[in-house]
Amino acid sequence: MFTLLEDKGVKAPELIPGGVWFNTKPLTMSELKGKVVIVDFWTYSCINCQRTLPYLREWNKKYKDKGLIIIGVHAPEFEFEKNEKNVANAIKDFELTYPIVQDNNFATWNAYSNRYR
């Protein structure tokens, strides 16, 4: 079961500027207020992350015209995953069409209080 942060009086943290955006212009959470947003933290060489991608692709395909917005936040585990070209190739290989931002400095990762890498 999902709990809406706003029901608890908590706003989703902002997406921290600074990383390269793919498939879109830069987005902010404030401009997406009132919309259903999934923020997916991932890295392209992680098998557990890869296993979620078919679901995210399908949800994006099925629900984006109904207002769902998926934002991928690419938080690299290894140095080679920080390379913009490598990330772009992975996005293409995995056929991801929703907005994705590189978070090489883990600024958005930290804003969301993630603890594990």
CSV table of C-alpha atoms in Angstrom, one decimal:
chain,number,residue,atom,x,y,z
A,1,MET,CA,0.0,0.0,0.0
A,2,PHE,CA,1.3,3.5,-0.9
A,3,THR,CA,0.9,6.5,1.3
A,4,LEU,CA,0.7,9.9,-0.3
A,5,LEU,CA,3.3,12.2,1.2
A,6,GLU,CA,1.0,15.1,0.9
A,7,ASP,CA,-1.6,13.2,3.1
A,8,LYS,CA,1.0,13.4,5.8
A,9,GLY,CA,1.8,17.1,5.2
A,10,VAL,CA,5.2,16.2,3.6
A,11,LYS,CA,6.2,17.5,0.2
A,12,ALA,CA,8.3,15.4,-2.1
A,13,PRO,CA,11.9,16.8,-2.2
A,14,GLU,CA,12.9,18.8,-5.2
A,15,LEU,CA,14.9,17.3,-8.0
A,16,ILE,CA,18.3,19.0,-7.5
A,17,PRO,CA,19.6,20.8,-10.7
A,18,GLY,CA,23.0,20.0,-12.0
A,19,GLY,CA,22.7,16.7,-13.9
A,20,VAL,CA,22.1,16.0,-17.6
A,21,TRP,CA,18.5,15.4,-18.5
A,22,PHE,CA,17.5,12.8,-21.1
A,23,ASN,CA,14.2,12.6,-23.0
A,24,THR,CA,13.0,16.0,-21.7
A,25,LYS,CA,13.8,19.5,-20.6
A,26,PRO,CA,14.7,19.8,-16.9
A,27,LEU,CA,11.7,19.2,-14.6
A,28,THR,CA,11.0,20.3,-11.1
A,29,MET,CA,8.7,18.8,-8.5
A,30,SER,CA,7.0,22.1,-8.0
A,31,GLU,CA,5.9,22.3,-11.6
A,32,LEU,CA,4.5,18.7,-11.3
A,33,LYS,CA,2.4,19.5,-8.2
A,34,GLY,CA,-0.9,17.7,-8.3
A,35,LYS,CA,0.3,15.0,-10.7
A,36,VAL,CA,1.0,11.4,-10.0
A,37,VAL,CA,4.8,11.0,-10.1
A,38,ILE,CA,7.0,8.0,-9.7
A,39,VAL,CA,10.6,8.8,-8.9
A,40,ASP,CA,12.8,5.8,-9.7
A,41,PHE,CA,16.3,5.8,-8.4
A,42,TRP,CA,18.4,3.4,-10.5
A,43,THR,CA,21.7,2.7,-12.1
A,44,TYR,CA,22.1,1.0,-15.5
A,45,SER,CA,24.5,-1.9,-14.5
A,46,CYS,CA,22.5,-3.0,-11.4
A,47,ILE,CA,20.6,-6.2,-12.1
A,48,ASN,CA,17.9,-5.3,-9.5
A,49,CYS,CA,17.4,-2.0,-11.2
A,50,GLN,CA,17.2,-3.7,-14.6
A,51,ARG,CA,14.5,-6.0,-13.4
A,52,THR,CA,12.2,-3.0,-12.7
A,53,LEU,CA,12.6,-1.5,-16.1
A,54,PRO,CA,10.0,-3.6,-17.9
A,55,TYR,CA,7.4,-2.6,-15.4
A,56,LEU,CA,8.3,1.1,-15.6
A,57,ARG,CA,8.2,0.9,-19.4
A,58,GLU,CA,4.8,-0.7,-19.4
A,59,TRP,CA,3.4,1.8,-16.8
A,60,ASN,CA,4.7,4.7,-18.8
A,61,LYS,CA,3.2,3.3,-22.0
A,62,LYS,CA,-0.1,2.5,-20.4
A,63,TYR,CA,-0.6,5.6,-18.1
A,64,LYS,CA,1.4,8.5,-19.4
A,65,ASP,CA,-1.5,9.8,-21.4
A,66,LYS,CA,-3.6,9.5,-18.3
A,67,GLY,CA,-1.3,11.8,-16.3
A,68,LEU,CA,1.4,9.5,-14.8
A,69,ILE,CA,4.9,10.9,-14.9
A,70,ILE,CA,7.9,8.6,-14.3
A,71,ILE,CA,11.2,10.3,-13.6
A,72,GLY,CA,14.3,8.2,-13.5
A,73,VAL,CA,17.1,9.5,-11.3
A,74,HIS,CA,20.3,7.8,-12.5
A,75,ALA,CA,22.5,7.5,-9.4
A,76,PRO,CA,25.7,5.7,-10.4
A,77,GLU,CA,27.3,2.9,-8.4
A,78,PHE,CA,30.5,2.8,-10.4
A,79,GLU,CA,32.7,5.5,-12.0
A,80,PHE,CA,31.9,4.3,-15.6
A,81,GLU,CA,28.2,4.9,-14.9
A,82,LYS,CA,28.9,8.6,-14.5
A,83,ASN,CA,29.7,9.0,-18.2
A,84,GLU,CA,26.9,10.8,-20.0
A,85,LYS,CA,27.4,8.8,-23.2
A,86,ASN,CA,27.2,5.5,-21.3
A,87,VAL,CA,24.0,6.6,-19.7
A,88,ALA,CA,22.6,7.7,-23.0
A,89,ASN,CA,23.4,4.4,-24.5
A,90,ALA,CA,21.8,2.5,-21.7
A,91,ILE,CA,18.7,4.5,-22.0
A,92,LYS,CA,18.5,3.7,-25.6
A,93,ASP,CA,19.3,0.0,-25.1
A,94,PHE,CA,16.7,-0.3,-22.4
A,95,GLU,CA,14.2,1.6,-24.6
A,96,LEU,CA,13.4,4.1,-21.8
A,97,THR,CA,11.4,7.1,-23.1
A,98,TYR,CA,10.4,8.8,-19.8
A,99,PRO,CA,12.4,11.7,-18.3
A,100,ILE,CA,15.7,10.7,-16.7
A,101,VAL,CA,18.3,12.9,-14.9
A,102,GLN,CA,21.9,12.0,-14.1
A,103,ASP,CA,22.6,12.4,-10.4
A,104,ASN,CA,26.3,11.8,-10.3
A,105,ASN,CA,26.8,13.8,-7.1
A,106,PHE,CA,23.9,12.1,-5.4
A,107,ALA,CA,22.3,15.5,-4.7
A,108,THR,CA,18.7,14.3,-5.4
A,109,TRP,CA,19.5,10.9,-3.9
A,110,ASN,CA,20.4,12.6,-0.6
A,111,ALA,CA,17.5,15.0,-0.8
A,112,TYR,CA,15.2,11.9,-0.7
A,113,SER,CA,17.2,10.5,2.3
A,114,ASN,CA,18.2,7.4,0.5
A,115,ARG,CA,20.6,5.4,2.6
A,116,TYR,CA,21.9,2.5,0.4
A,117,ARG,CA,23.9,2.4,-2.7
